[in-house]
PDB file of C-alpha atoms in Angstrom:
ATOM      1  CA  TYR A1418      42.844  67.765 142.162  1.00 45.00           C
ATOM      2  CA  GLU A1419      42.760  71.380 143.398  1.00 42.00           C
ATOM      3  CA  LYS A1420      45.940  72.146 141.586  1.00 44.00           C
ATOM      4  CA  SER A1421      44.455  70.664 138.381  1.00 51.00           C
ATOM      5  CA  GLU A1422      41.428  73.043 138.852  1.00 49.00           C
ATOM      6  CA  GLU A1423      43.734  75.994 139.389  1.00 45.00           C
ATOM      7  CA  LYS A1424      45.735  75.143 136.185  1.00 46.00           C
ATOM      8  CA  ALA A1425      42.509  74.781 134.314  1.00 50.00           C
ATOM      9  CA  LYS A1426      41.237  78.144 135.446  1.00 42.00           C
ATOM     10  CA  ALA A1427      44.579  79.798 134.709  1.00 43.00           C
ATOM     11  CA  ALA A1428      44.496  78.211 131.206  1.00 45.00           C
ATOM     12  CA  GLU A1429      41.017  79.606 130.752  1.00 41.00           C
ATOM     13  CA  ILE A1430      41.970  83.107 131.712  1.00 37.00           C
ATOM     14  CA  GLU A1431      44.971  83.002 129.465  1.00 39.00           C
ATOM     15  CA  GLN A1432      42.815  81.800 126.563  1.00 42.00           C
ATOM     16  CA  VAL A1433      40.231  84.666 126.706  1.00 39.00           C
ATOM     17  CA  SER A1434      42.492  87.386 128.147  1.00 38.00           C
ATOM     18  CA  PRO A1435      42.648  90.371 125.729  1.00 40.00           C
ATOM     19  CA  GLU A1436      45.752  92.293 124.969  1.00 42.00           C
ATOM     20  CA  PRO A1437      46.139  95.355 127.344  1.00 41.00           C
ATOM     21  CA  LEU A1438      44.682  98.496 125.943  1.00 43.00           C
ATOM     22  CA  ALA A1439      46.112 102.067 126.154  1.00 43.00           C
ATOM     23  CA  VAL A1440      42.999 103.851 127.378  1.00 44.00           C
ATOM     24  CA  THR A1441      44.132 106.964 129.191  1.00 43.00           C
ATOM     25  CA  ALA A1442      43.090 109.308 126.324  1.00 55.00           C
ATOM     26  CA  LEU A1443      40.259 107.221 124.921  1.00 76.00           C
ATOM     27  CA  LYS A1444      36.872 109.000 124.941  1.00 87.00           C
ATOM     28  CA  ILE A1445      33.699 106.919 124.372  1.00 92.00           C
ATOM     29  CA  LEU A1446      30.083 108.163 123.811  1.00 96.00           C
ATOM     30  CA  VAL A1447      27.180 105.904 124.755  1.00 96.00           C
ATOM     31  CA  ALA A1448      23.805 106.763 123.033  1.00 96.00           C
ATOM     32  CA  GLU A1449      21.045 104.712 124.787  1.00 94.00           C
ATOM     33  CA  ASP A1450      17.480 105.768 125.679  1.00 90.00           C
ATOM     34  CA  ASN A1451      16.834 103.341 128.631  1.00 87.00           C
ATOM     35  CA  ILE A1452      18.232 104.577 131.912  1.00 87.00           C
ATOM     36  CA  ALA A1453      18.782 101.096 133.368  1.00 83.00           C
ATOM     37  CA  ASN A1454      20.690 100.044 130.171  1.00 85.00           C
ATOM     38  CA  GLN A1455      22.674 103.324 130.557  1.00 89.00           C
ATOM     39  CA  LYS A1456      23.725 102.406 134.009  1.00 85.00           C
ATOM     40  CA  VAL A1457      24.811  98.889 133.138  1.00 84.00           C
ATOM     41  CA  ALA A1458      26.808 100.018 129.973  1.00 87.00           C
ATOM     42  CA  MET A1459      28.575 102.765 132.023  1.00 88.00           C
ATOM     43  CA  ALA A1460      29.357 100.398 134.854  1.00 83.00           C
ATOM     44  CA  ILE A1461      30.822  97.809 132.451  1.00 83.00           C
ATOM     45  CA  LEU A1462      33.019 100.458 130.816  1.00 85.00           C
ATOM     46  CA  LYS A1463      34.190 101.817 134.098  1.00 81.00           C
ATOM     47  CA  LYS A1464      35.148  98.304 135.297  1.00 74.00           C
ATOM     48  CA  LEU A1465      37.149  97.798 132.157  1.00 77.00           C
ATOM     49  CA  GLY A1466      39.049 100.993 132.770  1.00 76.00           C
ATOM     50  CA  PHE A1467      37.266 103.316 130.195  1.00 83.00           C
ATOM     51  CA  SER A1468      35.635 106.699 130.750  1.00 82.00           C
ATOM     52  CA  ALA A1469      32.458 107.622 128.859  1.00 91.00           C
ATOM     53  CA  ASP A1470      29.722 110.155 128.427  1.00 95.00           C
ATOM     54  CA  VAL A1471      25.980 109.191 127.994  1.00 96.00           C
ATOM     55  CA  VAL A1472      23.247 110.646 125.851  1.00 96.00           C
ATOM     56  CA  ASN A1473      19.537 109.647 125.500  1.00 95.00           C
ATOM     57  CA  ASN A1474      18.954 109.524 121.804  1.00 94.00           C
ATOM     58  CA  GLY A1475      20.386 110.085 118.252  1.00 94.00           C
ATOM     59  CA  ILE A1476      19.787 113.978 118.307  1.00 95.00           C
ATOM     60  CA  GLU A1477      21.751 114.304 121.497  1.00 96.00           C
ATOM     61  CA  ALA A1478      24.482 112.016 120.149  1.00 96.00           C
ATOM     62  CA  ILE A1479      24.852 114.307 117.002  1.00 95.00           C
ATOM     63  CA  GLU A1480      25.036 117.415 119.154  1.00 95.00           C
ATOM     64  CA  SER A1481      27.708 115.788 121.382  1.00 96.00           C
ATOM     65  CA  LEU A1482      29.746 114.888 118.376  1.00 95.00           C
ATOM     66  CA  ARG A1483      29.601 118.499 117.242  1.00 93.00           C
ATOM     67  CA  ASN A1484      30.767 119.749 120.544  1.00 93.00           C
ATOM     68  CA  LYS A1485      33.342 117.302 121.744  1.00 92.00           C
ATOM     69  CA  SER A1486      35.923 114.972 120.173  1.00 90.00           C
ATOM     70  CA  TYR A1487      35.271 111.295 120.812  1.00 92.00           C
ATOM     71  CA  ASP A1488      37.154 108.169 119.701  1.00 89.00           C
ATOM     72  CA  LEU A1489      34.268 105.668 119.607  1.00 92.00           C
ATOM     73  CA  VAL A1490      30.412 105.705 119.769  1.00 96.00           C
ATOM     74  CA  LEU A1491      28.253 102.881 121.281  1.00 96.00           C
ATOM     75  CA  MET A1492      24.954 103.402 119.577  1.00 95.00           C
ATOM     76  CA  ASP A1493      21.663 101.821 120.453  1.00 93.00           C
ATOM     77  CA  MET A1494      19.739 100.893 117.251  1.00 90.00           C
ATOM     78  CA  TRP A1495      16.148 101.719 118.566  1.00 87.00           C
ATOM     79  CA  MET A1496      15.659 105.022 120.428  1.00 90.00           C
ATOM     80  CA  LEU A1497      12.786 107.478 120.600  1.00 86.00           C
ATOM     81  CA  GLU A1498      13.291 111.073 119.171  1.00 86.00           C
ATOM     82  CA  MET A1499      15.933 109.679 116.709  1.00 93.00           C
ATOM     83  CA  ASP A1500      17.196 106.094 116.495  1.00 91.00           C
ATOM     84  CA  GLY A1501      20.748 105.001 115.996  1.00 93.00           C
ATOM     85  CA  ILE A1502      20.306 104.041 112.277  1.00 93.00           C
ATOM     86  CA  GLU A1503      19.193 107.629 111.309  1.00 94.00           C
ATOM     87  CA  ALA A1504      21.636 109.281 113.614  1.00 95.00           C
ATOM     88  CA  THR A1505      24.520 107.317 111.963  1.00 95.00           C
ATOM     89  CA  LYS A1506      23.386 108.242 108.515  1.00 94.00           C
ATOM     90  CA  ILE A1507      23.419 111.941 109.479  1.00 94.00           C
ATOM     91  CA  ILE A1508      26.806 111.637 111.065  1.00 94.00           C
ATOM     92  CA  ARG A1509      28.277 110.013 107.948  1.00 92.00           C
ATOM     93  CA  SER A1510      26.628 112.409 105.598  1.00 89.00           C
ATOM     94  CA  PRO A1511      28.591 114.375 107.161  1.00 75.00           C
ATOM     95  CA  TYR A1512      26.352 116.740 109.135  1.00 75.00           C
ATOM     96  CA  PRO A1513      27.790 120.212 109.445  1.00 79.00           C
ATOM     97  CA  GLY A1514      29.903 120.673 112.433  1.00 86.00           C
ATOM     98  CA  ILE A1515      30.520 116.904 113.218  1.00 91.00           C
ATOM     99  CA  LEU A1516      34.164 116.894 114.384  1.00 91.00           C
ATOM    100  CA  ASN A1517      34.903 113.455 113.159  1.00 91.00           C
ATOM    101  CA  PRO A1518      32.372 112.080 110.612  1.00 92.00           C
ATOM    102  CA  THR A1519      34.386 108.842 110.304  1.00 91.00           C
ATOM    103  CA  ILE A1520      34.396 107.993 113.971  1.00 92.00           C
ATOM    104  CA  PRO A1521      33.907 104.249 114.666  1.00 93.00           C
ATOM    105  CA  ILE A1522      30.216 103.571 115.602  1.00 95.00           C
ATOM    106  CA  VAL A1523      29.215 100.204 117.266  1.00 94.00           C
ATOM    107  CA  ALA A1524      25.558  99.309 117.266  1.00 93.00           C
ATOM    108  CA  MET A1525      23.979  97.879 120.398  1.00 90.00           C
ATOM    109  CA  THR A1526      20.542  96.141 120.300  1.00 83.00           C
ATOM    110  CA  ALA A1527      18.571  93.165 121.820  1.00 78.00           C
ATOM    111  CA  SER A1528      17.716  92.336 118.199  1.00 71.00           C
ATOM    112  CA  ALA A1529      20.419  90.246 116.526  1.00 66.00           C
ATOM    113  CA  THR A1530      18.817  89.336 113.225  1.00 77.00           C
ATOM    114  CA  ILE A1531      20.740  89.277 109.885  1.00 81.00           C
ATOM    115  CA  GLU A1532      18.475  92.095 108.710  1.00 84.00           C
ATOM    116  CA  ASP A1533      19.311  94.258 111.745  1.00 82.00           C
ATOM    117  CA  ARG A1534      22.981  93.778 111.169  1.00 84.00           C
ATOM    118  CA  GLN A1535      22.655  94.649 107.620  1.00 87.00           C
ATOM    119  CA  LYS A1536      20.659  97.885 108.485  1.00 88.00           C
ATOM    120  CA  CYS A1537      23.575  98.760 110.774  1.00 88.00           C
ATOM    121  CA  PHE A1538      26.333  98.332 108.138  1.00 90.00           C
ATOM    122  CA  ASP A1539      24.200  99.976 105.423  1.00 91.00           C
ATOM    123  CA  ALA A1540      23.835 103.138 107.663  1.00 92.00           C
ATOM    124  CA  GLY A1541      27.528 103.341 108.006  1.00 93.00           C
ATOM    125  CA  MET A1542      28.149 101.544 111.386  1.00 94.00           C
ATOM    126  CA  ASN A1543      31.394  99.704 111.873  1.00 92.00           C
ATOM    127  CA  ASP A1544      30.452  96.871 114.101  1.00 91.00           C
ATOM    128  CA  PHE A1545      27.502  95.273 116.085  1.00 88.00           C
ATOM    129  CA  ILE A1546      27.201  93.928 119.648  1.00 90.00           C
ATOM    130  CA  SER A1547      24.089  92.262 121.106  1.00 85.00           C
ATOM    131  CA  LYS A1548      22.342  93.005 124.379  1.00 82.00           C
ATOM    132  CA  PRO A1549      22.767  92.021 127.172  1.00 79.00           C
ATOM    133  CA  VAL A1550      26.334  93.302 126.759  1.00 81.00           C
ATOM    134  CA  TYR A1551      29.148  91.220 128.327  1.00 78.00           C
ATOM    135  CA  PRO A1552      32.507  92.863 129.290  1.00 79.00           C
ATOM    136  CA  ASP A1553      34.599  90.347 127.231  1.00 75.00           C
ATOM    137  CA  GLU A1554      32.561  91.010 124.113  1.00 82.00           C
ATOM    138  CA  LEU A1555      32.478  94.724 124.572  1.00 86.00           C
ATOM    139  CA  LEU A1556      36.288  94.809 125.249  1.00 83.00           C
ATOM    140  CA  SER A1557      36.856  92.716 122.077  1.00 82.00           C
ATOM    141  CA  VAL A1558      34.876  95.144 119.905  1.00 86.00           C
ATOM    142  CA  ILE A1559      36.566  98.148 121.345  1.00 85.00           C
ATOM    143  CA  ARG A1560      39.987  96.584 120.826  1.00 81.00           C
ATOM    144  CA  LYS A1561      39.112  95.683 117.293  1.00 82.00           C
ATOM    145  CA  GLN A1562      37.942  99.187 116.314  1.00 83.00           C
ATOM    146  CA  MET A1563      40.558 101.202 118.159  1.00 75.00           C
ATOM    147  CA  LYS A1564      43.575  98.781 117.614  1.00 68.00           C
ATOM    148  CA  ILE A1565      45.400 100.297 120.647  1.00 48.00           C
ATOM    149  CA  TYR A1566      47.538  98.381 123.263  1.00 41.00           C
ATOM    150  CA  GLY A1567      49.423  98.989 126.504  1.00 40.00           C
ATOM    151  CA  SER A1568      48.081  99.241 129.999  1.00 44.00           C
ATOM    152  CA  GLU A1569      46.855  97.254 132.961  1.00 46.00           C
ATOM    153  CA  VAL A1570      43.218  97.225 131.694  1.00 46.00           C
ATOM    154  CA  GLY A1571      43.845  93.818 130.087  1.00 47.00           C
ATOM    155  CA  ILE A1572      44.725  92.350 133.420  1.00 43.00           C
ATOM    156  CA  LYS A1573      41.639  93.695 135.042  1.00 50.00           C
ATOM    157  CA  ALA A1574      39.505  92.468 132.157  1.00 50.00           C
ATOM    158  CA  ALA A1575      40.862  88.966 132.257  1.00 45.00           C
ATOM    159  CA  GLU A1576      40.137  88.771 135.960  1.00 46.00           C
ATOM    160  CA  ALA A1577      36.470  89.786 135.270  1.00 47.00           C
ATOM    161  CA  ILE A1578      36.041  87.610 132.280  1.00 45.00           C
ATOM    162  CA  ALA A1579      37.199  84.535 134.149  1.00 41.00           C
ATOM    163  CA  GLU A1580      34.224  84.974 136.472  1.00 41.00           C
ATOM    164  CA  LEU A1581      31.540  85.643 133.795  1.00 39.00           C
ATOM    165  CA  ARG A1582      30.039  82.326 132.832  1.00 36.00           C
ATOM    166  CA  CYS A1583      27.381  80.571 134.993  1.00 34.00           C
ATOM    167  CA  LYS A1584      24.213  78.567 134.654  1.00 34.00           C
ATOM    168  CA  LEU A1585      21.244  80.629 133.679  1.00 41.00           C
ATOM    169  CA  VAL A1586      18.461  80.910 136.189  1.00 57.00           C
ATOM    170  CA  GLU A1587      15.008  81.290 134.595  1.00 71.00           C
ATOM    171  CA  THR A1588      13.472  84.085 136.671  1.00 83.00           C
ATOM    172  CA  PHE A1589      16.527  85.994 137.697  1.00 83.00           C
ATOM    173  CA  ASP A1590      20.161  84.778 137.350  1.00 83.00           C
ATOM    174  CA  ARG A1591      21.712  86.853 140.057  1.00 82.00           C
ATOM    175  CA  GLN A1592      25.259  85.385 139.599  1.00 80.00           C
ATOM    176  CA  ASP A1593      25.133  85.921 135.779  1.00 83.00           C
ATOM    177  CA  PHE A1594      24.081  89.623 136.232  1.00 86.00           C
ATOM    178  CA  LEU A1595      26.568  90.220 139.069  1.00 85.00           C
ATOM    179  CA  LYS A1596      29.347  88.726 136.922  1.00 83.00           C
ATOM    180  CA  ARG A1597      28.537  90.975 134.064  1.00 83.00           C
ATOM    181  CA  LEU A1598      28.933  93.896 136.485  1.00 85.00           C
ATOM    182  CA  CYS A1599      32.335  92.492 137.424  1.00 85.00           C
ATOM    183  CA  GLY A1600      31.173  91.639 140.982  1.00 85.00           C
ATOM    184  CA  ASP A1601      30.045  95.136 141.984  1.00 85.00           C
ATOM    185  CA  GLU A1602      27.219  94.502 144.487  1.00 83.00           C
ATOM    186  CA  LYS A1603      26.381  98.204 144.908  1.00 85.00           C
ATOM    187  CA  ILE A1604      25.635  98.655 141.198  1.00 86.00           C
ATOM    188  CA  LEU A1605      23.556  95.321 141.187  1.00 85.00           C
ATOM    189  CA  LYS A1606      21.473  96.559 144.205  1.00 84.00           C
ATOM    190  CA  SER A1607      21.035  99.974 142.707  1.00 84.00           C
ATOM    191  CA  PHE A1608      19.796  98.435 139.417  1.00 84.00           C
ATOM    192  CA  VAL A1609      17.396  96.043 141.343  1.00 82.00           C
ATOM    193  CA  LEU A1610      15.917  98.926 143.133  1.00 84.00           C
ATOM    194  CA  TYR A1611      15.067 100.652 139.882  1.00 83.00           C
ATOM    195  CA  LEU A1612      14.097  97.634 137.820  1.00 89.00           C
ATOM    196  CA  PRO A1613      10.571  96.738 139.055  1.00 90.00           C
ATOM    197  CA  GLU A1614       9.255 100.291 138.629  1.00 90.00           C
ATOM    198  CA  SER A1615      10.842 100.482 135.211  1.00 90.00           C
ATOM    199  CA  LEU A1616       9.381  97.241 134.062  1.00 94.00           C
ATOM    200  CA  SER A1617       5.975  98.145 135.454  1.00 93.00           C
ATOM    201  CA  LYS A1618       5.791 101.350 133.576  1.00 93.00           C
ATOM    202  CA  GLN A1619       6.692  99.589 130.238  1.00 94.00           C
ATOM    203  CA  ILE A1620       4.114  96.832 130.959  1.00 95.00           C
ATOM    204  CA  GLU A1621       1.435  99.549 131.486  1.00 95.00           C
ATOM    205  CA  ASN A1622       2.593 101.202 128.219  1.00 95.00           C
ATOM    206  CA  LEU A1623       2.245  97.966 126.479  1.00 95.00           C
ATOM    207  CA  LYS A1624      -1.298  97.415 127.768  1.00 95.00           C
ATOM    208  CA  MET A1625      -2.319 100.796 126.418  1.00 95.00           C
ATOM    209  CA  ALA A1626      -0.781 100.132 123.141  1.00 94.00           C
ATOM    210  CA  LEU A1627      -2.677  96.869 122.869  1.00 94.00           C
ATOM    211  CA  ASP A1628      -5.886  98.618 123.687  1.00 94.00           C
ATOM    212  CA  LYS A1629      -5.277 101.046 121.013  1.00 93.00           C
ATOM    213  CA  LYS A1630      -4.050  98.288 118.670  1.00 93.00           C
ATOM    214  CA  ASP A1631      -1.059 100.399 117.846  1.00 92.00           C
ATOM    215  CA  VAL A1632       1.271  97.832 116.245  1.00 92.00           C
ATOM    216  CA  LYS A1633       4.337 100.088 116.207  1.00 91.00           C
ATOM    217  CA  GLU A1634       3.931 100.988 119.889  1.00 93.00           C
ATOM    218  CA  ILE A1635       3.278  97.358 120.837  1.00 94.00           C
ATOM    219  CA  GLY A1636       6.568  96.318 119.192  1.00 92.00           C
ATOM    220  CA  PHE A1637       8.502  99.183 120.766  1.00 93.00           C
ATOM    221  CA  CYS A1638       7.146  98.513 124.342  1.00 94.00           C
ATOM    222  CA  ALA A1639       7.687  94.797 124.165  1.00 94.00           C
ATOM    223  CA  HIS A1640      11.197  95.356 122.723  1.00 94.00           C
ATOM    224  CA  THR A1641      12.094  97.635 125.644  1.00 94.00           C
ATOM    225  CA  ILE A1642      10.824  95.069 128.132  1.00 94.00           C
ATOM    226  CA  LYS A1643      12.750  92.503 126.450  1.00 93.00           C
ATOM    227  CA  GLY A1644      15.989  94.490 126.485  1.00 91.00           C
ATOM    228  CA  LEU A1645      15.482  95.461 130.151  1.00 91.00           C
ATOM    229  CA  SER A1646      14.863  91.762 131.356  1.00 91.00           C
ATOM    230  CA  ALA A1647      17.655  90.422 129.185  1.00 89.00           C
ATOM    231  CA  ASN A1648      20.042  93.003 130.683  1.00 86.00           C
ATOM    232  CA  ALA A1649      18.835  91.970 134.157  1.00 86.00           C
ATOM    233  CA  SER A1650      19.390  88.289 133.408  1.00 87.00           C
ATOM    234  CA  ALA A1651      15.635  87.619 133.687  1.00 89.00           C
ATOM    235  CA  LYS A1652      15.423  84.994 130.855  1.00 87.00           C
ATOM    236  CA  ARG A1653      11.724  83.862 131.236  1.00 88.00           C
ATOM    237  CA  LEU A1654      10.400  87.485 131.115  1.00 93.00           C
ATOM    238  CA  CYS A1655      12.791  88.250 128.274  1.00 92.00           C
ATOM    239  CA  ASN A1656      11.442  85.257 126.206  1.00 91.00           C
ATOM    240  CA  ILE A1657       7.749  86.180 126.761  1.00 93.00           C
ATOM    241  CA  ALA A1658       8.337  89.913 125.804  1.00 94.00           C
ATOM    242  CA  SER A1659      10.193  88.642 122.702  1.00 92.00           C
ATOM    243  CA  MET A1660       7.193  86.618 121.591  1.00 93.00           C
ATOM    244  CA  ILE A1661       4.901  89.601 122.258  1.00 94.00           C
ATOM    245  CA  GLU A1662       7.204  91.745 120.168  1.00 93.00           C
ATOM    246  CA  SER A1663       7.291  89.246 117.293  1.00 91.00           C
ATOM    247  CA  ALA A1664       3.484  88.874 117.343  1.00 91.00           C
ATOM    248  CA  GLY A1665       3.048  92.601 117.468  1.00 90.00           C
ATOM    249  CA  LYS A1666       5.253  93.325 114.674  1.00 87.00           C
ATOM    250  CA  ALA A1667       3.466  90.701 112.548  1.00 88.00           C
ATOM    251  CA  GLY A1668       0.190  92.468 113.214  1.00 89.00           C
ATOM    252  CA  LYS A1669      -1.105  89.531 115.331  1.00 91.00           C
ATOM    253  CA  ILE A1670      -2.444  91.696 118.079  1.00 92.00           C
ATOM    254  CA  ASP A1671      -4.858  89.092 119.480  1.00 92.00           C
ATOM    255  CA  ILE A1672      -1.893  86.684 120.055  1.00 92.00           C
ATOM    256  CA  ALA A1673       0.213  89.436 121.650  1.00 93.00           C
ATOM    257  CA  ALA A1674      -2.731  90.312 123.972  1.00 93.00           C
ATOM    258  CA  SER A1675      -3.151  86.639 124.959  1.00 93.00           C
ATOM    259  CA  MET A1676       0.340  86.512 126.275  1.00 93.00           C
ATOM    260  CA  MET A1677      -0.095  89.573 128.654  1.00 94.00           C
ATOM    261  CA  GLU A1678      -1.404  87.470 131.505  1.00 93.00           C
ATOM    262  CA  LYS A1679       1.801  85.266 131.278  1.00 92.00           C
ATOM    263  CA  LEU A1680       4.013  88.428 131.067  1.00 94.00           C
ATOM    264  CA  GLU A1681       2.436  90.086 134.059  1.00 94.00           C
ATOM    265  CA  HIS A1682       2.550  86.775 136.059  1.00 91.00           C
ATOM    266  CA  GLU A1683       6.367  86.479 135.279  1.00 91.00           C
ATOM    267  CA  TYR A1684       6.891  90.117 136.202  1.00 93.00           C
ATOM    268  CA  MET A1685       5.306  89.421 139.656  1.00 90.00           C
ATOM    269  CA  GLU A1686       7.464  86.304 140.009  1.00 86.00           C
ATOM    270  CA  LEU A1687      10.647  88.431 139.241  1.00 87.00           C
ATOM    271  CA  LYS A1688       9.408  91.189 141.582  1.00 87.00           C
ATOM    272  CA  SER A1689       8.773  88.576 144.374  1.00 80.00           C
ATOM    273  CA  VAL A1690      12.281  87.017 143.886  1.00 79.00           C
ATOM    274  CA  LEU A1691      13.981  90.383 143.955  1.00 81.00           C
ATOM    275  CA  SER A1692      12.078  91.346 147.193  1.00 77.00           C
ATOM    276  CA  ASP A1693      13.190  88.145 148.816  1.00 66.00           C
ATOM    277  CA  MET A1694      16.686  88.408 147.585  1.00 72.00           C
ATOM    278  CA  PHE A1695      17.139  92.187 148.512  1.00 74.00           C
ATOM    279  CA  PRO A1696      14.786  92.808 151.537  1.00 64.00           C
ATOM    280  CA  GLU A1697      16.593  95.985 152.376  1.00 60.00           C
ATOM    281  CA  ASN A1698      15.244  97.552 149.158  1.00 59.00           C
ATOM    282  CA  ASN A1699      11.647  96.998 150.298  1.00 56.00           C
ATOM    283  CA  THR A1700      11.998  99.850 152.809  1.00 43.00           C
ATOM    284  CA  LYS A1701      13.464 102.373 150.211  1.00 45.00           C
ATOM    285  CA  GLU A1702      11.491 104.761 148.027  1.00 42.00           C
ATOM    286  CA  SER A1703      10.851 103.031 144.700  1.00 40.00           C
ATOM    287  CA  GLY A1704      12.014 104.557 141.533  1.00 38.00           C
ATOM    288  CA  ILE A1705      15.200 106.141 142.760  1.00 34.00           C
ATOM    289  CA  PHE A1706      18.245 104.981 141.068  1.00 34.00           C
ATOM    290  CA  HIS A1707      21.499 105.854 142.891  1.00 34.00           C
ATOM    291  CA  LEU A1708      24.668 104.592 141.271  1.00 34.00           C
ATOM    292  CA  PRO A1709      27.750 105.224 143.260  1.00 34.00           C
ATOM    293  CA  GLY A1710      30.510 107.083 141.378  1.00 35.00           C
ATOM    294  CA  TYR A1711      28.154 108.494 138.574  1.00 30.00           C
ATOM    295  CA  THR A1712      26.406 111.883 138.297  1.00 29.00           C
ATOM    296  CA  PHE A1713      23.856 112.422 135.519  1.00 26.00           C
TER     297      PHE A1713
END
């Protein structure tokens, strides 16, 4: 029976294993305005064998593409200062000084509607990947865009991909999140240390937006909470934030406001679970995000 299980697992790895990639000279730029999402994206890329730089918005992405040659851009759709759609249009224009205006640009967003996909392609993006980002999906997109082969990265990716899938836990699926980080406990604990304060700030921003009846800000804050919680494998919080986002974008502010109590309750549940699961974090100063191996 054990041998049968081993054969089945080997077959699964073989089935999803990507072709190895030649990545020694590959340079990736990540444009993402949420620090927690930045950390996860960079951690996944590092685990898959890639090196990357990160910027906070479309303006910084354009400036980076003027000053340094890159092979691929992972571009968040919704960012403050300048979003990914506008930045891509400027890059494709081409904007004076852009070293490679035809560089492959892959959109990243928690919204995965047909309309959003069409906006990406209309702006000149080459591909689309939904958040939360999984290593196997990201590797597939990079491989598709770069069409390059030939190192041990494929083997490392296959080992990680074989451990990715697990049953979703409603409040916080630790195993799902850990496996998306390729088993790196240090990164997970660093993220967990940062997550509650990050969510708390966004919830306060959402409350203020609701008080002001600012439809655009309601949608943006709820979208940010949705992305953070999805990235952390906090499904229930993600679902509530998604409903608030939809209500806000539809102008149904009363409905959005009526769900705030539920959102805050689920946030407290998540905070409690994280506190129980990582008691060592309770003695540390909140809001400090240390990620071993990275300097920003």
